[in-house]
Amino acid sequence: MPTFADLGLSEAVVSVLAANGAETPFPIQAATLPDSLAGRDVLGRGRTGSGKTYAFLLPMVTRLTAQRAQRVSGRPRALILAPTRELVAQIAASLAPLAAATDLRTVTIFGGVGPQPQISKLRAGVDVVIACPGRLEDHVKSGHADLSAVEISILDEADHMADLGFLPPVKRLLDKTPRDGQRMLFSATLDGGVDVLVKRYLNNPVVHSVDSVEAPVTAMEHHVLHVDKAARVNVLTDLAASPGRTIVFARTKHGAKALTRQLNSRGVPAVELHGNLSQNARTRNLAAFSDGSATVMVATDIAARGIHVDDVNLVVHADPPVEHKAYLHRSGRTARAGADGTVVTLMLDDQVSDVRQLVRKAGVKPTITRFSGASHPVLHEIAPGERTFSQPLTASRPEPTAPRRPRRRRPSRQRRPAAAAAG
């Protein structure tokens, strides 16, 4: 396997990678870098956690630094489009040390925050824009962003972009970039909507497909726990209180909020991540999970892709997803970059048929355990180690159940009868 230095990356880039403990590329990087560094359009498909981010950042940084150009107000030289704010922030974090070492200026653009700081950075001149399609299109329409000087365009998680209905703005944005620019598209799957983008925007692309999206990560153990509805939260609490980081997936925003409250009330430090939160709250909660002050993150499918947090030991599907692609993307939050990981699906009586179909389509053969009540030896086999509970968080404590004092009834203010009033 070649090293990053062997692939022709600059000394500054190789030094940054080495400082982060990366000297040998992952398969998707080793496969795509020779072509992307040569300026070819690249279509890369690899399962989540396979290292796609560096696969497009490294050739982009190399291209921008090999041919320096004066920054022009509102006219970036590189464009990266991603489907969620969290993924934009994660890409920016991966790019930051590379940009600092090579004197590149970047800006992140997404909704949920005020537009003015983004406009100010665009006006000052940036090399790279990392953006969600909607807010960037607003800046283009208002004249604050001009994509006519973009030399390299990158689409990350293109299939998720299609699932979220972002293809129309993505097309409008790419239509404003030069046709002869380099384009790279990375995705976990290459189905319908993605194929449209490939045919329309990529010029004779080199296709690199590393591993099958249907195949589970070999270092990932899959379990299905068939539990009683009354015991569901207690089983979840036991698993979440085990050592290490845990991501719990709920089907709805309301469900994620409720589970977070229940875990905190039982002494398991948990934060929530879903679309009803403000951007500041989402950023703050993700930071708490990343730095370990919260050991559990309860999320909707907003976190199924692009959330890169190291050392997630356990993924729990508290609500089984509807389709198998979501199962694989959710599960991919653990066993990343060669690490081990465990995936648990909680299954109720009325979900048996759906879960069986789900894991079959996902190509997974889980260990299925049925038990009544809230405890079973298998819980410690799945997530070994001492369970740790802290004091319940005040804000998340359930309402007191002690009876309240009856309130004193105030004198009635009803109108007196007419006869009495006349008296």
PDB file of N, CA and C in Angstrom, residues 246-297:
ATOM      1  N   THR A 246     -22.280   6.081  23.050  1.00  0.00           N
ATOM      2  CA  THR A 246     -23.407   5.381  22.431  1.00  0.00           C
ATOM      3  C   THR A 246     -24.244   6.383  21.646  1.00  0.00           C
ATOM      4  N   ILE A 247     -24.649   5.997  20.431  1.00  0.00           N
ATOM      5  CA  ILE A 247     -25.623   6.781  19.670  1.00  0.00           C
ATOM      6  C   ILE A 247     -26.922   5.982  19.617  1.00  0.00           C
ATOM      7  N   VAL A 248     -28.008   6.628  20.020  1.00  0.00           N
ATOM      8  CA  VAL A 248     -29.335   6.010  20.010  1.00  0.00           C
ATOM      9  C   VAL A 248     -30.155   6.687  18.926  1.00  0.00           C
ATOM     10  N   PHE A 249     -30.773   5.912  18.052  1.00  0.00           N
ATOM     11  CA  PHE A 249     -31.584   6.473  16.976  1.00  0.00           C
ATOM     12  C   PHE A 249     -33.065   6.303  17.276  1.00  0.00           C
ATOM     13  N   ALA A 250     -33.782   7.421  17.168  1.00  0.00           N
ATOM     14  CA  ALA A 250     -35.232   7.426  17.327  1.00  0.00           C
ATOM     15  C   ALA A 250     -35.870   7.801  15.991  1.00  0.00           C
ATOM     16  N   ARG A 251     -37.122   7.401  15.807  1.00  0.00           N
ATOM     17  CA  ARG A 251     -37.780   7.628  14.515  1.00  0.00           C
ATOM     18  C   ARG A 251     -38.206   9.074  14.331  1.00  0.00           C
ATOM     19  N   THR A 252     -38.640   9.722  15.423  1.00  0.00           N
ATOM     20  CA  THR A 252     -39.181  11.072  15.301  1.00  0.00           C
ATOM     21  C   THR A 252     -38.438  12.044  16.213  1.00  0.00           C
ATOM     22  N   LYS A 253     -38.601  13.336  15.931  1.00  0.00           N
ATOM     23  CA  LYS A 253     -37.996  14.370  16.768  1.00  0.00           C
ATOM     24  C   LYS A 253     -38.574  14.306  18.184  1.00  0.00           C
ATOM     25  N   HIS A 254     -39.889  14.108  18.274  1.00  0.00           N
ATOM     26  CA  HIS A 254     -40.528  13.998  19.587  1.00  0.00           C
ATOM     27  C   HIS A 254     -39.975  12.796  20.346  1.00  0.00           C
ATOM     28  N   GLY A 255     -39.797  11.679  19.640  1.00  0.00           N
ATOM     29  CA  GLY A 255     -39.265  10.472  20.271  1.00  0.00           C
ATOM     30  C   GLY A 255     -37.846  10.674  20.772  1.00  0.00           C
ATOM     31  N   ALA A 256     -37.030  11.382  19.997  1.00  0.00           N
ATOM     32  CA  ALA A 256     -35.648  11.649  20.409  1.00  0.00           C
ATOM     33  C   ALA A 256     -35.617  12.510  21.670  1.00  0.00           C
ATOM     34  N   LYS A 257     -36.479  13.524  21.703  1.00  0.00           N
ATOM     35  CA  LYS A 257     -36.537  14.409  22.874  1.00  0.00           C
ATOM     36  C   LYS A 257     -36.993  13.620  24.105  1.00  0.00           C
ATOM     37  N   ALA A 258     -38.002  12.765  23.937  1.00  0.00           N
ATOM     38  CA  ALA A 258     -38.533  12.006  25.070  1.00  0.00           C
ATOM     39  C   ALA A 258     -37.494  11.020  25.608  1.00  0.00           C
ATOM     40  N   LEU A 259     -36.800  10.315  24.720  1.00  0.00           N
ATOM     41  CA  LEU A 259     -35.786   9.355  25.167  1.00  0.00           C
ATOM     42  C   LEU A 259     -34.624  10.051  25.870  1.00  0.00           C
ATOM     43  N   THR A 260     -34.231  11.223  25.359  1.00  0.00           N
ATOM     44  CA  THR A 260     -33.151  11.983  26.000  1.00  0.00           C
ATOM     45  C   THR A 260     -33.547  12.351  27.422  1.00  0.00           C
ATOM     46  N   ARG A 261     -34.783  12.818  27.589  1.00  0.00           N
ATOM     47  CA  ARG A 261     -35.274  13.195  28.910  1.00  0.00           C
ATOM     48  C   ARG A 261     -35.304  11.975  29.839  1.00  0.00           C
ATOM     49  N   GLN A 262     -35.748  10.830  29.310  1.00  0.00           N
ATOM     50  CA  GLN A 262     -35.838   9.629  30.139  1.00  0.00           C
ATOM     51  C   GLN A 262     -34.453   9.124  30.556  1.00  0.00           C
ATOM     52  N   LEU A 263     -33.493   9.165  29.648  1.00  0.00           N
ATOM     53  CA  LEU A 263     -32.143   8.719  29.996  1.00  0.00           C
ATOM     54  C   LEU A 263     -31.515   9.633  31.041  1.00  0.00           C
ATOM     55  N   ASN A 264     -31.652  10.935  30.867  1.00  0.00           N
ATOM     56  CA  ASN A 264     -31.105  11.874  31.844  1.00  0.00           C
ATOM     57  C   ASN A 264     -31.749  11.696  33.214  1.00  0.00           C
ATOM     58  N   SER A 265     -33.051  11.444  33.226  1.00  0.00           N
ATOM     59  CA  SER A 265     -33.742  11.277  34.511  1.00  0.00           C
ATOM     60  C   SER A 265     -33.292  10.015  35.222  1.00  0.00           C
ATOM     61  N   ARG A 266     -32.720   9.067  34.468  1.00  0.00           N
ATOM     62  CA  ARG A 266     -32.215   7.827  35.063  1.00  0.00           C
ATOM     63  C   ARG A 266     -30.712   7.900  35.332  1.00  0.00           C
ATOM     64  N   GLY A 267     -30.104   9.062  35.118  1.00  0.00           N
ATOM     65  CA  GLY A 267     -28.694   9.239  35.460  1.00  0.00           C
ATOM     66  C   GLY A 267     -27.727   8.914  34.347  1.00  0.00           C
ATOM     67  N   VAL A 268     -28.208   8.850  33.091  1.00  0.00           N
ATOM     68  CA  VAL A 268     -27.325   8.636  31.944  1.00  0.00           C
ATOM     69  C   VAL A 268     -27.210   9.955  31.186  1.00  0.00           C
ATOM     70  N   PRO A 269     -26.039  10.604  31.195  1.00  0.00           N
ATOM     71  CA  PRO A 269     -25.892  11.914  30.548  1.00  0.00           C
ATOM     72  C   PRO A 269     -26.102  11.804  29.029  1.00  0.00           C
ATOM     73  N   ALA A 270     -27.172  12.402  28.541  1.00  0.00           N
ATOM     74  CA  ALA A 270     -27.530  12.274  27.128  1.00  0.00           C
ATOM     75  C   ALA A 270     -27.881  13.638  26.550  1.00  0.00           C
ATOM     76  N   VAL A 271     -27.587  13.809  25.256  1.00  0.00           N
ATOM     77  CA  VAL A 271     -27.995  15.007  24.525  1.00  0.00           C
ATOM     78  C   VAL A 271     -28.797  14.567  23.308  1.00  0.00           C
ATOM     79  N   GLU A 272     -29.585  15.488  22.768  1.00  0.00           N
ATOM     80  CA  GLU A 272     -30.431  15.171  21.621  1.00  0.00           C
ATOM     81  C   GLU A 272     -29.922  15.879  20.375  1.00  0.00           C
ATOM     82  N   LEU A 273     -30.219  15.315  19.216  1.00  0.00           N
ATOM     83  CA  LEU A 273     -29.842  15.927  17.943  1.00  0.00           C
ATOM     84  C   LEU A 273     -30.961  15.651  16.941  1.00  0.00           C
ATOM     85  N   HIS A 274     -31.676  16.729  16.572  1.00  0.00           N
ATOM     86  CA  HIS A 274     -32.768  16.585  15.607  1.00  0.00           C
ATOM     87  C   HIS A 274     -33.105  17.948  15.028  1.00  0.00           C
ATOM     88  N   GLY A 275     -33.996  17.961  14.067  1.00  0.00           N
ATOM     89  CA  GLY A 275     -34.268  19.166  13.307  1.00  0.00           C
ATOM     90  C   GLY A 275     -35.018  20.257  14.047  1.00  0.00           C
ATOM     91  N   ASN A 276     -35.598  19.964  15.201  1.00  0.00           N
ATOM     92  CA  ASN A 276     -36.322  21.000  15.941  1.00  0.00           C
ATOM     93  C   ASN A 276     -35.403  21.899  16.763  1.00  0.00           C
ATOM     94  N   LEU A 277     -34.131  21.521  16.867  1.00  0.00           N
ATOM     95  CA  LEU A 277     -33.186  22.305  17.649  1.00  0.00           C
ATOM     96  C   LEU A 277     -32.631  23.455  16.819  1.00  0.00           C
ATOM     97  N   SER A 278     -32.290  24.551  17.483  1.00  0.00           N
ATOM     98  CA  SER A 278     -31.594  25.635  16.794  1.00  0.00           C
ATOM     99  C   SER A 278     -30.196  25.161  16.403  1.00  0.00           C
ATOM    100  N   GLN A 279     -29.566  25.864  15.470  1.00  0.00           N
ATOM    101  CA  GLN A 279     -28.231  25.466  15.062  1.00  0.00           C
ATOM    102  C   GLN A 279     -27.256  25.527  16.242  1.00  0.00           C
ATOM    103  N   ASN A 280     -27.392  26.545  17.094  1.00  0.00           N
ATOM    104  CA  ASN A 280     -26.499  26.653  18.251  1.00  0.00           C
ATOM    105  C   ASN A 280     -26.658  25.455  19.177  1.00  0.00           C
ATOM    106  N   ALA A 281     -27.902  25.019  19.389  1.00  0.00           N
ATOM    107  CA  ALA A 281     -28.146  23.863  20.252  1.00  0.00           C
ATOM    108  C   ALA A 281     -27.587  22.595  19.625  1.00  0.00           C
ATOM    109  N   ARG A 282     -27.749  22.444  18.323  1.00  0.00           N
ATOM    110  CA  ARG A 282     -27.205  21.259  17.641  1.00  0.00           C
ATOM    111  C   ARG A 282     -25.690  21.218  17.777  1.00  0.00           C
ATOM    112  N   THR A 283     -25.054  22.377  17.561  1.00  0.00           N
ATOM    113  CA  THR A 283     -23.593  22.449  17.665  1.00  0.00           C
ATOM    114  C   THR A 283     -23.143  22.166  19.096  1.00  0.00           C
ATOM    115  N   ARG A 284     -23.836  22.754  20.062  1.00  0.00           N
ATOM    116  CA  ARG A 284     -23.476  22.575  21.468  1.00  0.00           C
ATOM    117  C   ARG A 284     -23.635  21.112  21.895  1.00  0.00           C
ATOM    118  N   ASN A 285     -24.729  20.467  21.487  1.00  0.00           N
ATOM    119  CA  ASN A 285     -24.961  19.075  21.868  1.00  0.00           C
ATOM    120  C   ASN A 285     -23.961  18.130  21.225  1.00  0.00           C
ATOM    121  N   LEU A 286     -23.640  18.382  19.962  1.00  0.00           N
ATOM    122  CA  LEU A 286     -22.658  17.538  19.289  1.00  0.00           C
ATOM    123  C   LEU A 286     -21.293  17.700  19.946  1.00  0.00           C
ATOM    124  N   ALA A 287     -20.953  18.929  20.371  1.00  0.00           N
ATOM    125  CA  ALA A 287     -19.684  19.168  21.058  1.00  0.00           C
ATOM    126  C   ALA A 287     -19.647  18.440  22.396  1.00  0.00           C
ATOM    127  N   ALA A 288     -20.774  18.438  23.112  1.00  0.00           N
ATOM    128  CA  ALA A 288     -20.833  17.744  24.411  1.00  0.00           C
ATOM    129  C   ALA A 288     -20.632  16.241  24.232  1.00  0.00           C
ATOM    130  N   PHE A 289     -21.186  15.701  23.169  1.00  0.00           N
ATOM    131  CA  PHE A 289     -21.009  14.278  22.887  1.00  0.00           C
ATOM    132  C   PHE A 289     -19.570  13.990  22.462  1.00  0.00           C
ATOM    133  N   SER A 290     -18.992  14.882  21.679  1.00  0.00           N
ATOM    134  CA  SER A 290     -17.627  14.684  21.199  1.00  0.00           C
ATOM    135  C   SER A 290     -16.616  14.766  22.331  1.00  0.00           C
ATOM    136  N   ASP A 291     -16.818  15.715  23.276  1.00  0.00           N
ATOM    137  CA  ASP A 291     -15.818  15.883  24.341  1.00  0.00           C
ATOM    138  C   ASP A 291     -16.064  14.970  25.545  1.00  0.00           C
ATOM    139  N   GLY A 292     -17.154  14.192  25.500  1.00  0.00           N
ATOM    140  CA  GLY A 292     -17.381  13.203  26.546  1.00  0.00           C
ATOM    141  C   GLY A 292     -18.199  13.678  27.725  1.00  0.00           C
ATOM    142  N   SER A 293     -18.609  14.951  27.741  1.00  0.00           N
ATOM    143  CA  SER A 293     -19.435  15.405  28.859  1.00  0.00           C
ATOM    144  C   SER A 293     -20.828  14.779  28.795  1.00  0.00           C
ATOM    145  N   ALA A 294     -21.250  14.362  27.618  1.00  0.00           N
ATOM    146  CA  ALA A 294     -22.440  13.517  27.463  1.00  0.00           C
ATOM    147  C   ALA A 294     -21.984  12.233  26.768  1.00  0.00           C
ATOM    148  N   THR A 295     -22.307  11.094  27.347  1.00  0.00           N
ATOM    149  CA  THR A 295     -21.836   9.827  26.784  1.00  0.00           C
ATOM    150  C   THR A 295     -22.807   9.240  25.767  1.00  0.00           C
ATOM    151  N   VAL A 296     -24.004   9.837  25.683  1.00  0.00           N
ATOM    152  CA  VAL A 296     -25.037   9.312  24.781  1.00  0.00           C
ATOM    153  C   VAL A 296     -25.599  10.454  23.935  1.00  0.00           C
ATOM    154  N   MET A 297     -25.784  10.192  22.656  1.00  0.00           N
ATOM    155  CA  MET A 297     -26.486  11.125  21.786  1.00  0.00           C
ATOM    156  C   MET A 297     -27.714  10.412  21.233  1.00  0.00           C
TER     157      MET A 297
END
